[in-house]
Every structure is written in structure tokens, then in C-alpha cells.
PDB file of C-alpha atoms in Angstrom:
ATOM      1  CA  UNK W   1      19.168  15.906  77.894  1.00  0.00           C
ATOM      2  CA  UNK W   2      20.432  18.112  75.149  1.00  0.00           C
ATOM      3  CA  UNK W   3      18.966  17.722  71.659  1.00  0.00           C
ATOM      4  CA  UNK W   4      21.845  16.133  69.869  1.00  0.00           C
ATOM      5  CA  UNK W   5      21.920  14.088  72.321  1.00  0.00           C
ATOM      6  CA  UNK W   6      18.048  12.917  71.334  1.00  0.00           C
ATOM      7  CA  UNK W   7      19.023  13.051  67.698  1.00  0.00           C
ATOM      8  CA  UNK W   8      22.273  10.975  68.017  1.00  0.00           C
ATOM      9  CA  UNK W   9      19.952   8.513  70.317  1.00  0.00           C
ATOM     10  CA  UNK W  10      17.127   8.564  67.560  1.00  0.00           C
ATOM     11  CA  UNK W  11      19.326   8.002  64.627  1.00  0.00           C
ATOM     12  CA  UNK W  12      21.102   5.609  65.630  1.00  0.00           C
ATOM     13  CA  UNK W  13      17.639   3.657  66.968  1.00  0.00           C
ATOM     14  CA  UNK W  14      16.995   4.328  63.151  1.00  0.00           C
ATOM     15  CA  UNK W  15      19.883   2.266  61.933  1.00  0.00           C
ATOM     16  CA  UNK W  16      19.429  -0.476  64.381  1.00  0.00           C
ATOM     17  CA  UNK W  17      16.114  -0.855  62.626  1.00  0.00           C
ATOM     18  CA  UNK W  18      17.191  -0.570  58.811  1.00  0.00           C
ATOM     19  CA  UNK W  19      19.855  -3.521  59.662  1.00  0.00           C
ATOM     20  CA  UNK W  20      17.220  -5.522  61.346  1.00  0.00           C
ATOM     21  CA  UNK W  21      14.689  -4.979  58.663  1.00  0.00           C
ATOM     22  CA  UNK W  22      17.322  -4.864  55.974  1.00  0.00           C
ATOM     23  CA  UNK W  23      18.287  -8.874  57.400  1.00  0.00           C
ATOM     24  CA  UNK W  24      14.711  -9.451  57.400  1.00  0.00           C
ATOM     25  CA  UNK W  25      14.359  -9.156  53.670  1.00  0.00           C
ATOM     26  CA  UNK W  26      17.427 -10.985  53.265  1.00  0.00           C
ATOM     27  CA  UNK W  27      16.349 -13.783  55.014  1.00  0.00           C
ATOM     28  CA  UNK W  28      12.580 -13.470  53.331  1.00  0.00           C
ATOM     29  CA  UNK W  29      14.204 -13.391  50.172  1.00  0.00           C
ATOM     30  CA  UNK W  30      16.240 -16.359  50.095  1.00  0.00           C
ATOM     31  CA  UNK W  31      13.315 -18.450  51.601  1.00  0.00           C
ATOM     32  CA  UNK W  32      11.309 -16.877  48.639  1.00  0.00           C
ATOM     33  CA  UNK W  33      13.557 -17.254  45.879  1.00  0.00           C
ATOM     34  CA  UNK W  34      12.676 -20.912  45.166  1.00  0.00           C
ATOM     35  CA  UNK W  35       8.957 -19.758  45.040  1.00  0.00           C
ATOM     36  CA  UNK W  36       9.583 -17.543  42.694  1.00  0.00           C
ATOM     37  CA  UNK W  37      11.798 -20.106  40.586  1.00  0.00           C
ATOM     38  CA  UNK W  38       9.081 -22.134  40.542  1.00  0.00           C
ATOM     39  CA  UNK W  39       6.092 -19.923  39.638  1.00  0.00           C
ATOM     40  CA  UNK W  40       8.613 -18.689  36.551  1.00  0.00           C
ATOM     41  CA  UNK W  41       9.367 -22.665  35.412  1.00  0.00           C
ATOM     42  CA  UNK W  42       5.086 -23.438  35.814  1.00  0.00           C
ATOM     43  CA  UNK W  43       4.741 -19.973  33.804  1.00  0.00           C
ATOM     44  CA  UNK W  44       6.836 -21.000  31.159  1.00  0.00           C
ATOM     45  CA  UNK W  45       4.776 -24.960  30.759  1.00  0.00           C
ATOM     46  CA  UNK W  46       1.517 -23.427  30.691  1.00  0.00           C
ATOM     47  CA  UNK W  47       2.877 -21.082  28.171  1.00  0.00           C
ATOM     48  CA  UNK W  48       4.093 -23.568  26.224  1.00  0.00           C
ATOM     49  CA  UNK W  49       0.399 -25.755  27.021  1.00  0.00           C
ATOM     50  CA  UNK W  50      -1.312 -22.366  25.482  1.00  0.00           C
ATOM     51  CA  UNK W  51       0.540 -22.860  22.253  1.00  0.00           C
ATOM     52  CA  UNK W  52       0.304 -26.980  22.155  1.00  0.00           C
ATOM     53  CA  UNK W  53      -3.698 -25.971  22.667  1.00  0.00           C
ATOM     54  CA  UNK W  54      -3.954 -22.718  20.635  1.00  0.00           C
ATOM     55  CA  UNK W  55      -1.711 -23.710  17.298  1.00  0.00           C
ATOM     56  CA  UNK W  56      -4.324 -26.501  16.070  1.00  0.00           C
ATOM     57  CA  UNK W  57      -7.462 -24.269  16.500  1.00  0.00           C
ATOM     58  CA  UNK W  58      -5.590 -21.508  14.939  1.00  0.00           C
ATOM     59  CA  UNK W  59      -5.301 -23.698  12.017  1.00  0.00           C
ATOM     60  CA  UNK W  60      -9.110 -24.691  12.151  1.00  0.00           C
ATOM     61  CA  UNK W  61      -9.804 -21.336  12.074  1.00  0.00           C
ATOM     62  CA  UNK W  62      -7.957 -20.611   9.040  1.00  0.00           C
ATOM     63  CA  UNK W  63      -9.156 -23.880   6.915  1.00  0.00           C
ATOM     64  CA  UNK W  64     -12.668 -22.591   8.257  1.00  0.00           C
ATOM     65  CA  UNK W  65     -12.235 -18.787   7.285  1.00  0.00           C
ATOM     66  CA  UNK W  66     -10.688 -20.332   3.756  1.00  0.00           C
ATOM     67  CA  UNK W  67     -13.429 -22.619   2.909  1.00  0.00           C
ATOM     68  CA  UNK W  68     -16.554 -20.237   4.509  1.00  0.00           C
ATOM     69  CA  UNK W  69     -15.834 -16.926   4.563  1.00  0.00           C
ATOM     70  CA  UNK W  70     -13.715 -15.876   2.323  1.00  0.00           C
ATOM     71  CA  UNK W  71     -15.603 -16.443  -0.586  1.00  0.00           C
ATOM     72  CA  UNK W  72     -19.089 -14.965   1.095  1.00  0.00           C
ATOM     73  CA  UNK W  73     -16.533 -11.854   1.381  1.00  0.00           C
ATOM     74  CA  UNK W  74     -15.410 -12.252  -2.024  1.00  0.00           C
ATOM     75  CA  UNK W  75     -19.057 -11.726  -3.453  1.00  0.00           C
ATOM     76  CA  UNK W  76     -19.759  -8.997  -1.102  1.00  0.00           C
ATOM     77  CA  UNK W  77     -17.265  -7.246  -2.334  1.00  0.00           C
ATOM     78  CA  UNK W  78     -17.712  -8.081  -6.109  1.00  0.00           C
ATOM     79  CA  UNK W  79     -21.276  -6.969  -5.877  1.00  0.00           C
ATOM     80  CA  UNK W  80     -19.915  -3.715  -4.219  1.00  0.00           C
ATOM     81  CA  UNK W  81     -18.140  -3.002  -7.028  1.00  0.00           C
ATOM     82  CA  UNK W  82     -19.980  -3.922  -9.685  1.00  0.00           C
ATOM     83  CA  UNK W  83     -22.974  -1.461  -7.732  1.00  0.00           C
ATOM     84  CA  UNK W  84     -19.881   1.138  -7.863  1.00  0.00           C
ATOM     85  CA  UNK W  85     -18.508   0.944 -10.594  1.00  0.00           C
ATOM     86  CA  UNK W  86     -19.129   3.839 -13.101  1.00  0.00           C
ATOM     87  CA  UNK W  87     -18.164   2.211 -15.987  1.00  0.00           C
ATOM     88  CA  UNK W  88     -20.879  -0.434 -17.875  1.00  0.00           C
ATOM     89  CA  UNK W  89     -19.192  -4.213 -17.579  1.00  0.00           C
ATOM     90  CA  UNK W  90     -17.130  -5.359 -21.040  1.00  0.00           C
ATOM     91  CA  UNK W  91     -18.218  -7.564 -22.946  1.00  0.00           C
ATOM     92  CA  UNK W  92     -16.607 -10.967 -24.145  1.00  0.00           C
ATOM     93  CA  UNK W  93     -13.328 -12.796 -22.907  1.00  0.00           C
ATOM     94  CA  UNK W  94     -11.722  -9.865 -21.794  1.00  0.00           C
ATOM     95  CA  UNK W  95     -14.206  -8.660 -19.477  1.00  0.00           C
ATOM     96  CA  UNK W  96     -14.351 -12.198 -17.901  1.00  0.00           C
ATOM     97  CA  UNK W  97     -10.524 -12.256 -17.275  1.00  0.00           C
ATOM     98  CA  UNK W  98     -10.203  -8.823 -15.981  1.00  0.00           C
ATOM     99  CA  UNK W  99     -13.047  -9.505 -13.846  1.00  0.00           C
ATOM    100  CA  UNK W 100     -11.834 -12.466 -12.622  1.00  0.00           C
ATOM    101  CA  UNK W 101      -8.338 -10.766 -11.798  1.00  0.00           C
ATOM    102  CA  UNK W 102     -10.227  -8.294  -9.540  1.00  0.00           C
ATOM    103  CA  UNK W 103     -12.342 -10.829  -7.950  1.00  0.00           C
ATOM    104  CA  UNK W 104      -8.900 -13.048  -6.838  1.00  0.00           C
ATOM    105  CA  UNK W 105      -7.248  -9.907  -5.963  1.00  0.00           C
ATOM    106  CA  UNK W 106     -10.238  -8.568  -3.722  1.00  0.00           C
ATOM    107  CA  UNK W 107     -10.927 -12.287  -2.487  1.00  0.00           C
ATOM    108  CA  UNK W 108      -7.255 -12.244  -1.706  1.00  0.00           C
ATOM    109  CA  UNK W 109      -7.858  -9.027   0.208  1.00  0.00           C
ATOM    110  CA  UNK W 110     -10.692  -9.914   2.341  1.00  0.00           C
ATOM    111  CA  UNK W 111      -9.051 -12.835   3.007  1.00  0.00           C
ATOM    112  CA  UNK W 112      -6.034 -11.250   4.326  1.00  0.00           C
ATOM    113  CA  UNK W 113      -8.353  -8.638   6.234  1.00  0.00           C
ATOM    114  CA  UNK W 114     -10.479 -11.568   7.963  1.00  0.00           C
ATOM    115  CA  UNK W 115      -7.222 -13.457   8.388  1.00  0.00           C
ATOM    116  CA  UNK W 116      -5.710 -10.651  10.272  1.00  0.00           C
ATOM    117  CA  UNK W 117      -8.704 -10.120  12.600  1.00  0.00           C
ATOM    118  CA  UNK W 118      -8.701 -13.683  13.514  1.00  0.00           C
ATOM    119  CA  UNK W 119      -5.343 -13.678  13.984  1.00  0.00           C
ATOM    120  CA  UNK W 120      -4.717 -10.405  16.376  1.00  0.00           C
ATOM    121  CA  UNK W 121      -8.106 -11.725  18.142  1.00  0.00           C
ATOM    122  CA  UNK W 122      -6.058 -15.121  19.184  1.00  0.00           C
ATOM    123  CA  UNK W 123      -3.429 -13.742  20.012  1.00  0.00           C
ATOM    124  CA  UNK W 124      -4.906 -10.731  22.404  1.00  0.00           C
ATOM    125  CA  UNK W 125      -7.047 -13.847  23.998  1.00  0.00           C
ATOM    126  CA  UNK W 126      -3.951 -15.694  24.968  1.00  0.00           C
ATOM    127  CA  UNK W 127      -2.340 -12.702  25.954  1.00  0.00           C
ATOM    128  CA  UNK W 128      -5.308 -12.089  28.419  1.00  0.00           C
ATOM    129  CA  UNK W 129      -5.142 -15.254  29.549  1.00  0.00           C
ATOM    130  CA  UNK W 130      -1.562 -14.946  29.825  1.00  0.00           C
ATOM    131  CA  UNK W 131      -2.176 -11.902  31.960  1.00  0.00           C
ATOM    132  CA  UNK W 132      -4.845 -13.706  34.214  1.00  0.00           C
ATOM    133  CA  UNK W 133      -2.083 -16.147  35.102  1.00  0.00           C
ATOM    134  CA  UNK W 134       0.547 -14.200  36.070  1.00  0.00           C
ATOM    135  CA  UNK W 135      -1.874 -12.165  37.987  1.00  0.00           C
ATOM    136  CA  UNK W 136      -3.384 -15.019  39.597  1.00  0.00           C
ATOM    137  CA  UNK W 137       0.553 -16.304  40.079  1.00  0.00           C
ATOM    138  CA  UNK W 138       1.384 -12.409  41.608  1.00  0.00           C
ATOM    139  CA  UNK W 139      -1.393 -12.860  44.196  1.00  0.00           C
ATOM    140  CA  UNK W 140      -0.669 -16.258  45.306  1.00  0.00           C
ATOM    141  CA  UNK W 141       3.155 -14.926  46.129  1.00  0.00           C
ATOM    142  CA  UNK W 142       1.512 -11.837  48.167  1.00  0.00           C
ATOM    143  CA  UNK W 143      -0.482 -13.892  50.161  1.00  0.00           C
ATOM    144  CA  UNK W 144       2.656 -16.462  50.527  1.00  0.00           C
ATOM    145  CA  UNK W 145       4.637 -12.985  52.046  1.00  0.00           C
ATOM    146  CA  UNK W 146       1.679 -11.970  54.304  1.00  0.00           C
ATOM    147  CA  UNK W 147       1.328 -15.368  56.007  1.00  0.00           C
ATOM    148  CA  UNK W 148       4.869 -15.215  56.713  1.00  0.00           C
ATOM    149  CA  UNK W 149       5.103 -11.854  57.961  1.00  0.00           C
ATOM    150  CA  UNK W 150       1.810 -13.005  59.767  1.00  0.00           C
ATOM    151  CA  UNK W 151       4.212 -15.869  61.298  1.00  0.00           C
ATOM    152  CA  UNK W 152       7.463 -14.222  61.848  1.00  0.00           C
ATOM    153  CA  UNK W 153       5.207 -11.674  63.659  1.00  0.00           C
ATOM    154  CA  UNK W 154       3.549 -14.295  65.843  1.00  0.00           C
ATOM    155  CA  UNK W 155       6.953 -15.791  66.692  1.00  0.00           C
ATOM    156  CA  UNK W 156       8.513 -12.602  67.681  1.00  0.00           C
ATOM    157  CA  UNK W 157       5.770 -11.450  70.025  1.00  0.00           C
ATOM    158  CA  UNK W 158       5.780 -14.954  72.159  1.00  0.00           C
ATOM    159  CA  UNK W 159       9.897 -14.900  72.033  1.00  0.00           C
ATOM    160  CA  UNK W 160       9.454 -11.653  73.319  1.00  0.00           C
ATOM    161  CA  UNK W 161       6.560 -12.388  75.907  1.00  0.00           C
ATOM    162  CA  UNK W 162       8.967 -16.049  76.944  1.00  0.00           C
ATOM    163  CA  UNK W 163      11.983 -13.484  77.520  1.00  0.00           C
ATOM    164  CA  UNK W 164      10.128 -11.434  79.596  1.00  0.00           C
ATOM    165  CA  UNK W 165       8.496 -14.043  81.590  1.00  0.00           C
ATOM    166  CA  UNK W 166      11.435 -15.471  82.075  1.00  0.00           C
ATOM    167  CA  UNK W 167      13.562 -11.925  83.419  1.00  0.00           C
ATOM    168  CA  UNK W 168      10.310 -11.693  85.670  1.00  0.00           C
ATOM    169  CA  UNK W 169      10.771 -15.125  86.830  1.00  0.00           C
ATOM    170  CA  UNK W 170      14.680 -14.744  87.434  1.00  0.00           C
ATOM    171  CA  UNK W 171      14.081 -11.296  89.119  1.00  0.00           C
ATOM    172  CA  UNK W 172      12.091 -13.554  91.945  1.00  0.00           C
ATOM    173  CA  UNK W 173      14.692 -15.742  92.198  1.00  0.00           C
ATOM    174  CA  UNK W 174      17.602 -13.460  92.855  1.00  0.00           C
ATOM    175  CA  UNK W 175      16.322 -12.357  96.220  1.00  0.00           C
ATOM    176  CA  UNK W 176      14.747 -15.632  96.946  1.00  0.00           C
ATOM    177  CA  UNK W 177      18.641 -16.932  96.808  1.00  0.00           C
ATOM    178  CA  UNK W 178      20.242 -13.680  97.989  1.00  0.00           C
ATOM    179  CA  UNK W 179      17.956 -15.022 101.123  1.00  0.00           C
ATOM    180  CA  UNK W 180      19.090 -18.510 101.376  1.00  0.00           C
ATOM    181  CA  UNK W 181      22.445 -17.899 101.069  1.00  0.00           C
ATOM    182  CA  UNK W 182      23.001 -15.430 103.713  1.00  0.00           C
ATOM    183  CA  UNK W 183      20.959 -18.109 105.597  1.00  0.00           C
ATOM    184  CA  UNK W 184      23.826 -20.405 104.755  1.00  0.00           C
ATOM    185  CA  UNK W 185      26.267 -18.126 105.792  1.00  0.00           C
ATOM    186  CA  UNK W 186      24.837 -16.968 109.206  1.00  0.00           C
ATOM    187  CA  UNK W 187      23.963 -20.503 110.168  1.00  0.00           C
ATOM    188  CA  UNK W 188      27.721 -21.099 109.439  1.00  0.00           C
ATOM    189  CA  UNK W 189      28.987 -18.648 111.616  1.00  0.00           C
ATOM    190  CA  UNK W 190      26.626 -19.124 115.023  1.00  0.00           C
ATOM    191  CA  UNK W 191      27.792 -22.768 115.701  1.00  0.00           C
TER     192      UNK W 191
END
């Protein structure tokens, strides 16, 4: 057999198989496509659960960080600066109301800076747990596709073993008939 002969053969084995496979994922993907529907409308409730669960501690955790640690920060970093500070303290009402301006604008401060690390800590837990989801949602859809390429493999192999048990069984037949009717025929003929 010449060799373009073997590569026409081949190739077009080859696109046999792409359209076979290719209607294979069709078919996979329409009977997947509501699974996937799905796992995007639970994503988006328990996203929307997170936020019903997350938005009142978030607001503990600021009425806590208000009333307890902003103003332990606050005299941390007064005493700071007073141990800084170069200059000797004023005297009289004008020290006290500077002072005091410097103390709300570094309790301010800390406030914002504890605020903000309380803050981007929330958020990066929900985002993990946001990621564990959808990873946990990811897997469950691989499995899903495994067992049914598990299945569609299954089904395959015993329509192909019933199609060949059956051209076995039809093989006997053939001469077993081929037999009986010349039978037929001769028996026809002597009388």
C-alpha cells in the first residue's frame, strides 16, 4: 500500500474522531450547562449570606475598635511623642489646646490605621472563603464530568460487546439457514 495511501487512510481516521469527540462535548455540554447554572445562582446566595453574616460583625468590630482601642492607641502614641519630642511642653491654655489638637489628630490616625487593618483583614477572610467555595464548587463539577465519562465509557464498551455478540450470533445463523433452506428446496424437487 503506498504511503499516501496510509496517510489519506490515517487522516481521515483522524477526523472521524475529532467529529465524534467534537459531538461528545456537545452533548456533555448541554447536559452540563444547567449544572453549571446552578452552581453560579448557589454562588451568588452564599455570597450574598457572607455579606447578610459579615456586615453586622464588621460593625461590632468597629464600635469595639472605637470604644477599646483607639484610645489605648491614642496614649501610646501621645506618650511617644511627648518621649520624642525635643521641645519642653508649654505651659498654660495654649499648650493644653495644641496638645489636645495633636492628640485628636493622632487618635484620628491610629484609628484610621487600626480601622484599615480590620477592614482589609475581613475582607481577605471572605475572599478566602470565597475562594474555598468556588474551589470546593470546581471540584464537585470535575468529579460530576468523570462519573460521566466513567458512564458513557461503560455504556459504549457493552453496546459494543452486545453488537458483537450479536454479528457472532447472526454469523451462526446464516449457514444454519443457508442449510435449511436448500433442505427445503431439495426436498421440493425429489417428490
Amino acid at each position: 500500500m503506498p504511503i499516501t495511501t496510509k496517510r489519506r487512510k490515517a487522516q481521515k481516521e483522524a477526523e472521524v474522531a475529532i467529529v465524534r469527540l467534537q459531538d461528545l462535548a456537545r452533548e456533555q455540554a448541554e447536559r452540563l450547562g444547567p449544572y453549571a447554572d446552578q452552581a453560579r445562582d448557589q454562588a451568588s446566595q452564599k455570597l450574598l449570606q457572607a455579606r447578610g453574616w459579615t456586615a453586622p460583625r464588621l460593625e461590632t468590630a468597629a464600635h469595639r475598635v472605637e470604644d477599646t482601642v483607639a484610645p489605648r492607641v491614642a496614649e501610646l502614641l501621645n506618650t511617644a511623642a511627648h518621649r520624642v519630642d525635643p521641645k519642653p511642653p508649654r505651659r498654660g491654655l495654649r499648650a493644653l489646646r495644641q496638645n489636645r489638637k495633636v492628640t485628636r489628630t493622632l487618635l484620628i490616625g491610629g484609628a484610621a490605621v487600626v480601622g484599615g487593618a480590620l477592614v482589609y483583614s475581613m475582607v481577605r477572610m471572605r475572599q478566602a472563603s470565597q475562594d474555598a467555595e468556588w474551589q470546593e464548587h470546581l471540584d464537585q463539577a470535575r468529579d460530576q464530568v468523570r462519573e460521566t465519562r466513567e458512564n458513557l465509557g461503560s455504556n459504549a464498551s457493552e453496546a459494543a460487546d452486545k453488537t458483537a455478540g450479536n454479528a457472532t450470533k447472526n454469523k451462526a445463523k446464516e449457514p444454519a439457514r443457508a442449510a435449511t433452506s436448500s433442505n427445503k428446496g431439495g426436498s421440493t424437487k425429489s417428490p
